[in-house]
Coordinates of C-alpha atoms in Angstrom, one line a residue:
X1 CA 98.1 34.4 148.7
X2 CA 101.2 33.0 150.5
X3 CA 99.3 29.7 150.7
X4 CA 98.6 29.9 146.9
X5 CA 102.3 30.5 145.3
X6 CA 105.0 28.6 147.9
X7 CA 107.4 29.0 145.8
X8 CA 109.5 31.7 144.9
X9 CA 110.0 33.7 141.7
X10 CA 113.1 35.6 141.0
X11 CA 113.1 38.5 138.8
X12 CA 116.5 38.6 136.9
X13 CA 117.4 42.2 135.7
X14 CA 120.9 42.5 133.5
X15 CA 121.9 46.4 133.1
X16 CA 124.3 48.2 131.5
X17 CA 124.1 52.1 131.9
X18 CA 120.2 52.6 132.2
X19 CA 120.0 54.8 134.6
X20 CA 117.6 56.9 132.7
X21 CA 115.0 53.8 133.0
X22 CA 116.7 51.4 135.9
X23 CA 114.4 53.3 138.3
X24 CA 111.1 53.2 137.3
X25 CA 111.9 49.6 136.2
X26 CA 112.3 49.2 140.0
X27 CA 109.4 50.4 141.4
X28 CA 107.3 48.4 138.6
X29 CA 108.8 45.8 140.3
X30 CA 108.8 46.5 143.6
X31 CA 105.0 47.6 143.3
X32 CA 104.0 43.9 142.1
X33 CA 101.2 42.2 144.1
X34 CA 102.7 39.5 145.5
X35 CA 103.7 38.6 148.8
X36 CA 107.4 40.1 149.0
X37 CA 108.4 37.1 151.0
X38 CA 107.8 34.9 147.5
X39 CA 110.1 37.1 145.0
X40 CA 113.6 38.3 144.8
X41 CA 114.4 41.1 142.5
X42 CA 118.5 40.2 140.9
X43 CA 119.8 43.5 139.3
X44 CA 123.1 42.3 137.5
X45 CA 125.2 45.2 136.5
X46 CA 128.2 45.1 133.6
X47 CA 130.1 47.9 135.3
X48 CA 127.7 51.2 134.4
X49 CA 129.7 54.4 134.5
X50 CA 126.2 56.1 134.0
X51 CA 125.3 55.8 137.9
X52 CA 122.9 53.0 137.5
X53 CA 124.8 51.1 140.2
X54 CA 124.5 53.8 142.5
X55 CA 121.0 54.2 142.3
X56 CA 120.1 50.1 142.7
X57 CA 122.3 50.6 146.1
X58 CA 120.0 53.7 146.8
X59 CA 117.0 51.3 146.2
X60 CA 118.3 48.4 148.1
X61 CA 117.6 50.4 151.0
X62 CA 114.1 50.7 150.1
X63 CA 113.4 47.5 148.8
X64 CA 114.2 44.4 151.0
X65 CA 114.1 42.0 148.7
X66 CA 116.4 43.9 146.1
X67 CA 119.6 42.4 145.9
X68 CA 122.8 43.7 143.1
X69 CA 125.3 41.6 141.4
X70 CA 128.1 42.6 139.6
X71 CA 128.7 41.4 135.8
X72 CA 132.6 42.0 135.0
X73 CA 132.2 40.8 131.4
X74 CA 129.6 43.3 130.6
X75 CA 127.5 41.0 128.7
X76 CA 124.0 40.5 128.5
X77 CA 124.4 36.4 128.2
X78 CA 127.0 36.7 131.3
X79 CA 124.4 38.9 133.5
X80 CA 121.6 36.1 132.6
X81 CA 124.2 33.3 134.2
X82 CA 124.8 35.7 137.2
X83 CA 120.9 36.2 138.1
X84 CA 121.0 32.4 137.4
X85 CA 123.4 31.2 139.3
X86 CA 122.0 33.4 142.5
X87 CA 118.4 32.9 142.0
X88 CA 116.6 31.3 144.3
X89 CA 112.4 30.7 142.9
X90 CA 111.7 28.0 141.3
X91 CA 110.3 30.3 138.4
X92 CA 113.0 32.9 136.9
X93 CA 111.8 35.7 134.8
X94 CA 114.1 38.2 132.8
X95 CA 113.5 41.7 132.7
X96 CA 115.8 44.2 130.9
X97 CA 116.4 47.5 133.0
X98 CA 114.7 49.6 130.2
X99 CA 111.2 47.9 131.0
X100 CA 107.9 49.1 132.0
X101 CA 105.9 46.9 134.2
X102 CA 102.5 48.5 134.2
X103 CA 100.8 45.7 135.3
X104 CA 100.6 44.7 139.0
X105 CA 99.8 41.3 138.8
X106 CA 102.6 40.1 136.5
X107 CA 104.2 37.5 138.4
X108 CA 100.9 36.2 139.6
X109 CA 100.0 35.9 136.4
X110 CA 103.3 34.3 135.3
X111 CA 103.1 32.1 138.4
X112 CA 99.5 31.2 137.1
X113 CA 100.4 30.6 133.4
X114 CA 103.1 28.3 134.6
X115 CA 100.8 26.0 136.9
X116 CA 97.9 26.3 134.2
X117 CA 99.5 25.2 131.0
X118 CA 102.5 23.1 132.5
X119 CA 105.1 24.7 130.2
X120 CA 108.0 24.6 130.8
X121 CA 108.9 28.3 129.6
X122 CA 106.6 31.5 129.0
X123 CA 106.9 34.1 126.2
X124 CA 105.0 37.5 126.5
X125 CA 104.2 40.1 124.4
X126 CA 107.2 42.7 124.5
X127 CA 105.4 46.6 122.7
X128 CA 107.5 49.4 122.2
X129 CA 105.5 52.3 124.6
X130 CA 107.7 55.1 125.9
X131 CA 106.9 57.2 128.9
X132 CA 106.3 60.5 127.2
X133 CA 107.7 59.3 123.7
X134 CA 109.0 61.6 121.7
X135 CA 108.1 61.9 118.0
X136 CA 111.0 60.1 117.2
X137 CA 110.2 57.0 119.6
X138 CA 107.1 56.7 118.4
X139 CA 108.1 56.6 114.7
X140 CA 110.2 53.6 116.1
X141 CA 108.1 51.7 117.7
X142 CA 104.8 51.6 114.8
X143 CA 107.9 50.5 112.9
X144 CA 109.0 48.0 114.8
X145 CA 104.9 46.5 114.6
X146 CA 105.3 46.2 110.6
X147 CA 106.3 43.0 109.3
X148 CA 109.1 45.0 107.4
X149 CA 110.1 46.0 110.8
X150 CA 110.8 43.1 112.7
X151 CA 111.1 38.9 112.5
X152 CA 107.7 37.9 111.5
X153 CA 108.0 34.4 113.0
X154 CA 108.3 35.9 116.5
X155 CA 105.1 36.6 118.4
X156 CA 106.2 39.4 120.0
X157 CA 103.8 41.6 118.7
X158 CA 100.8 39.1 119.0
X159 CA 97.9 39.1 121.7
X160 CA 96.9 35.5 121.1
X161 CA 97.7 32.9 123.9
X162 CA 99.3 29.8 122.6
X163 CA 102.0 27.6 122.6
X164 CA 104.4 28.5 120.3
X165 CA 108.4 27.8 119.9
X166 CA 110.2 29.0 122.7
X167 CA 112.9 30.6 119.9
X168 CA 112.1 34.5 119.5
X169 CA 109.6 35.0 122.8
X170 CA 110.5 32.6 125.8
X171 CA 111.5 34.7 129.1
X172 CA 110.7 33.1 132.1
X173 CA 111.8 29.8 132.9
X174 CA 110.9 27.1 135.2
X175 CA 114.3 26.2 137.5
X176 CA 114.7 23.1 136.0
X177 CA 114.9 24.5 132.8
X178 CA 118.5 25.9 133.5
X179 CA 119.8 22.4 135.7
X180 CA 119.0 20.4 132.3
X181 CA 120.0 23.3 129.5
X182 CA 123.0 24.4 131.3
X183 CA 123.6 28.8 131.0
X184 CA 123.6 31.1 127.8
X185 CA 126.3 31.4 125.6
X186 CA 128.6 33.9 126.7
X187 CA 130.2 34.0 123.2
X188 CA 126.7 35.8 122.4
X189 CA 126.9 39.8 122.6
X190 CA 123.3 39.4 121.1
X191 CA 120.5 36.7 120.2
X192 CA 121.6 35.2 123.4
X193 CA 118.2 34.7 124.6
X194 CA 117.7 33.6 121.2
X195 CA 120.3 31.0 120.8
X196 CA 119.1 29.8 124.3
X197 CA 115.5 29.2 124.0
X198 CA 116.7 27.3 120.2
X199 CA 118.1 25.0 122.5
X200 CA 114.8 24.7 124.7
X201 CA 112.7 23.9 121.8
X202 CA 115.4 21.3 120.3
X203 CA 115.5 19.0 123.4
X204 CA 111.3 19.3 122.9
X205 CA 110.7 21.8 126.2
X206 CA 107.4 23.7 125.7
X207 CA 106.5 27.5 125.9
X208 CA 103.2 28.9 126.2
X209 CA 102.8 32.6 125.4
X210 CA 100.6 34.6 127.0
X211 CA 99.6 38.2 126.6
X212 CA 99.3 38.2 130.7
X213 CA 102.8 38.7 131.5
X214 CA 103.5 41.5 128.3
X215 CA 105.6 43.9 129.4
X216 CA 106.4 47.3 127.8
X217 CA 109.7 48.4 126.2
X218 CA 111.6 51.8 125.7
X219 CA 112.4 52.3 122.0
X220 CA 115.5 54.1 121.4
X221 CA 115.6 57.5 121.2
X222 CA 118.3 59.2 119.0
X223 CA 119.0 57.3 115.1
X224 CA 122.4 56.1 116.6
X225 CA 121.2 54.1 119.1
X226 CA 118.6 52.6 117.0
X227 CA 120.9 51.9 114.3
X228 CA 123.3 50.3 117.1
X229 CA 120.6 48.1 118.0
X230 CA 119.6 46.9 114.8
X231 CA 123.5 46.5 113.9
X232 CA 123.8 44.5 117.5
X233 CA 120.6 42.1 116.3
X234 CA 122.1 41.7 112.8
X235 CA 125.4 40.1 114.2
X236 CA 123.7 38.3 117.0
X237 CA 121.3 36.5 113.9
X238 CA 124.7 35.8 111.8
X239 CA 126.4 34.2 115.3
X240 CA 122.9 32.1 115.4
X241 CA 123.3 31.1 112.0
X242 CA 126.8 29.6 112.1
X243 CA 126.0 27.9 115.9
X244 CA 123.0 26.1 114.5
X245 CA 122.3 26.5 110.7
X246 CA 118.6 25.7 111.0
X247 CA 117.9 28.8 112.3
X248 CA 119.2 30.4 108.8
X249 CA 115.8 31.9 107.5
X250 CA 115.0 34.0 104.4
X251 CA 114.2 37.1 107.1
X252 CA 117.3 36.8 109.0
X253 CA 119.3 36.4 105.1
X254 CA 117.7 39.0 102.7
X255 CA 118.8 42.5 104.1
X256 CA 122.2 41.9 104.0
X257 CA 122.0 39.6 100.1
X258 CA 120.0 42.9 99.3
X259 CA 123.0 45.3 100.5
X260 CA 125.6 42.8 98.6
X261 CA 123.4 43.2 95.8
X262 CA 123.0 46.7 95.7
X263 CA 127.3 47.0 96.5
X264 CA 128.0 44.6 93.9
X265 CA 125.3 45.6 91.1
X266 CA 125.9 49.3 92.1
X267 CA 130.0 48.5 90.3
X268 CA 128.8 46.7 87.7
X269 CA 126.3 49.1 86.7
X270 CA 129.2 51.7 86.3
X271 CA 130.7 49.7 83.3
X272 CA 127.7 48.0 82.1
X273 CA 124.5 50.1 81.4
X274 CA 122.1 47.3 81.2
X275 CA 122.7 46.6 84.9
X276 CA 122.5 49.9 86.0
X277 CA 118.7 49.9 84.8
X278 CA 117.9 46.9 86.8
X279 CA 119.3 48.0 90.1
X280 CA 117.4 51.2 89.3
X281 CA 114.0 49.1 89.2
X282 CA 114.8 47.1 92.1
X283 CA 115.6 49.7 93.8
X284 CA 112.5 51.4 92.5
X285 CA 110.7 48.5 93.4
X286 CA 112.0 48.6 97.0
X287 CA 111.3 51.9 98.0
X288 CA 107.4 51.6 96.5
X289 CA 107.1 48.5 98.9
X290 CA 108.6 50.7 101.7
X291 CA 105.8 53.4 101.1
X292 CA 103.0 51.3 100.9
X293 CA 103.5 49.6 104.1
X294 CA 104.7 52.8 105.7
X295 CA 100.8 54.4 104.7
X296 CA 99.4 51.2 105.8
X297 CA 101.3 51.4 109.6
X298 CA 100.6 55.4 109.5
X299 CA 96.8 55.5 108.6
X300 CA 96.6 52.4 111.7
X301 CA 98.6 55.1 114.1
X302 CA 98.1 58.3 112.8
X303 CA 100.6 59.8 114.9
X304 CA 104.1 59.6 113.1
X305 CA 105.4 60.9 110.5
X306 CA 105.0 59.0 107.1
X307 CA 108.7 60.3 105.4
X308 CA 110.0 59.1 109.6
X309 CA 108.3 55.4 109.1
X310 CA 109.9 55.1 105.5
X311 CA 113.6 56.1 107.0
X312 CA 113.6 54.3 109.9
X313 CA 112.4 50.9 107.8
X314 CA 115.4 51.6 105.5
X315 CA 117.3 52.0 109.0
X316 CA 116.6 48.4 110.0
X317 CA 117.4 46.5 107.1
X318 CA 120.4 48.7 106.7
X319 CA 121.7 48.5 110.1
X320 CA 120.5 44.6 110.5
X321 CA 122.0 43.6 106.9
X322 CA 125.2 45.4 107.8
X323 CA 125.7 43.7 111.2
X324 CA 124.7 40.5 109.7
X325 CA 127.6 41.2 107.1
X326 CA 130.1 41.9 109.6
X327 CA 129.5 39.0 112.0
X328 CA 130.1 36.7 108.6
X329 CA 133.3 37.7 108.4
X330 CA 134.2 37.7 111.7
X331 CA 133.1 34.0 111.6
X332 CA 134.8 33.5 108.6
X333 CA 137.8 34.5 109.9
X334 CA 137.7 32.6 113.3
X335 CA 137.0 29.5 111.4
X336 CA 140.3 30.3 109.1
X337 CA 142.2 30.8 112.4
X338 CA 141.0 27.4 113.4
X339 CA 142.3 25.7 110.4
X340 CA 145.5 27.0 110.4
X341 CA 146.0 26.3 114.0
X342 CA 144.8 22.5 113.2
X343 CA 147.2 22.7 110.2
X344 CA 150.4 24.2 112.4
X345 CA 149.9 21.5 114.9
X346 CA 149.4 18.4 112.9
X347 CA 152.6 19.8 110.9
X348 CA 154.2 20.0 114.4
X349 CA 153.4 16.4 115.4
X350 CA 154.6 15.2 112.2
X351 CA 157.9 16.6 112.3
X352 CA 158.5 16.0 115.8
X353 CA 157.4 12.1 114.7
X354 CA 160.2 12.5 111.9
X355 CA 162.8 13.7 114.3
X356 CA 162.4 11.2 116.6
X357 CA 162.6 8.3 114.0
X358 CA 165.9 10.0 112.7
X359 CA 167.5 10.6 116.3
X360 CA 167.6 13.9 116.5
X361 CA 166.0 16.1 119.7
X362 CA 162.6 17.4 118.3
X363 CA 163.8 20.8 119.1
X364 CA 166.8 20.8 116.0
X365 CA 166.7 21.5 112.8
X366 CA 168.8 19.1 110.2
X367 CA 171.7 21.5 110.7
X368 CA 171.5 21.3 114.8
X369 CA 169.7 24.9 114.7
X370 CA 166.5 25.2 116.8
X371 CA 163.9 23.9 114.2
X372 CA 160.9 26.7 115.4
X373 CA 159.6 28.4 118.3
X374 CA 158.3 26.5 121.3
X375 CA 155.6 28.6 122.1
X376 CA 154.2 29.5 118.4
X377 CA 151.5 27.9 118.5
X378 CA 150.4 30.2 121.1
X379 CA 151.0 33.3 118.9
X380 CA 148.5 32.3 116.7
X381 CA 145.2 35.2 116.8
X382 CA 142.4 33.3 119.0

């Protein structure tokens, strides 16, 4: 097999407190068969205080080809640039520390999808399967299949090779994809991978998706953490948005124009009875559409709770309409602190232009006091 794959595939995995799931991640990985000469395993950790660090160091004494890197901006974009930066294959593949890998012959499957189709990236399937889920988990993952539940232009949730964009699936990545791309966007707390693989499809790099390399994902297990995550996905869409408008979809826009709605219409109908009646009916509407996709995921599962798959839909437009809100703002109010820091310093070069033409040192006012402060500029919020 040596003969057949020469070169070597890295395995990036970024963590941040998973050390209820870092270990079994590990021995997926470490079980994979494929010569261990041919793959490196890159955990990148953003400073755990969980004990996930300490267990990678207890594995690195089991696993020779284990290596750990330490990510002091906590990130998820930032622990993709580490694994990059120290990777060594010519094929890199990302896999978060909350994975399962049940399948043994992943990277020789990767390695063969990548010589086969001569992509230049591969995207994979990514199902929500707990080990032991609890009732809870599995509610979350049938509702993360509906198409009320998550992006219905990603593939994520298809079994269909093809090629496809590289913009919601792409995870693995030939070397040179990174020497011509550059790194992710550290600005990114979310979407990164996202905002990335935009790039990849822009410059006209190709992805082929394959349900050989799939791997299996931990849905989260308390309503916090979910609504965290879906918060976390709303903000990283609204960051996407303003760093390349085209990926501004009706998905990515409605839950958060439905919250305004429902905020706005929800005052109005206070004062103006007419108003009221047609939130009522939307919302009416709303919830009817939530049950009737809810009974269509529950009779194909059978195994959750119908009231849980209706919740936990609300949850993720909620939660993804709220974050998407709040990452508006926030870009809203960078962009106004841009402004005024272009206005302060074009004012600045003017009247320093002024003082020079009249004579007077650019640091005095008309009345020989000190005209500002020579460091305001630097007081300005960033």
């Amino acid at each position: 097999m040596t003969g057949e794959y020469p070169m070597l595939v890295s395995v990036i995995v970024p963590v941040r407190n998973e050390a209820a799931h870092i270990r079994q991640t590990l021995l997926d990985l470490a079980a994979q068969d494929f010569p261990k000469s041919e793959y490196e395993i890159l955990v990148v950790d953003g400073l755990s205080n969980d004990g996930t660090a300490a267990i990678v160091r207890e594995y690195c004494q089991s696993i020779p080809n284990l290596r750990m890197f330490h990510n002091p901006r906590r990130l998820a974009s930032a622990a993709r640039n580490v694994g990059v930066r120290y990777a060594r294959g010519e094929y890199l593949v990302i896999v978060d520390g909350h994975c399962r890998v049940p399948n043994r012959d992943l990277l020789a499957n990767m390695v063969d999808a990548f010589q086969s189709s001569g992509a230049d990236t591969l995207g994979r399937p990514q199902p929500l399967r707990g080990n032991e889920p609890t009732p809870f988990q599995r509610a979350v993952a049938a509702a993360r299949t509906s198409w009320l539940g998550h992006n219905p232009e990603s593939h994520i949730y298809s079994d269909v090779a093809a090629f496809v964009p590289a913009d919601n699936v792409a995870v693995a990545y030939r070397r040179d994809v990174f020497d011509l791309m550059g790194g992710f966007d550290e600005s990114f707390d979310a979407c990164e991978d996202v905002e990335f693989n935009t790039r990849v499809r822009q410059v006209g790099l190709t992805c082929c998706f394959t349900p050989a390399v799939a791997v299996e994902y931990q849905p989260r297990s308390t309503i916090r953490g979910f609504f965290r995550q879906m918060t976390r996905y709303g903000r990283g869409r609204a960051r996407l948005g303003f760093k390349h408008p085209s990926t501004i979809t009706a998905p990515s826009l409605i839950p958060s124009l439905w919250l305004v709605f429902l905020a706005i219409g929800g005052v109005a109908g206070l004062f103006v009875p007419p108003i009221a009646i047609g939130i009522a009916i939307a919302l009416g509407t709303y919830l009817l559409v939530l049950l009737a996709e809810s009974l269509r995921v529950w009779h194909a599962t059978r195994n959750v709770a119908l009231a849980r798959l209706v919740f936990l839909l609300a949850t993720i437009h909620i939660a993804f309409g709220w974050g998407y809100l709040c990452e508006v703002a926030a870009g809203l109010n960078r962009g106004a602190h841009r402004i005024g820091r272009t206005m302060f310093l074009s004012k600045s070069l003017v009247r320093g232009r002024l003082n020079s033409l009249s004579g007077r040192p650019p640091g005095l006012s008309a009345l020989g006091r000190p005209g500002g402060l020579p460091h305001e500029e630097n007081t300005l919020p960033e």
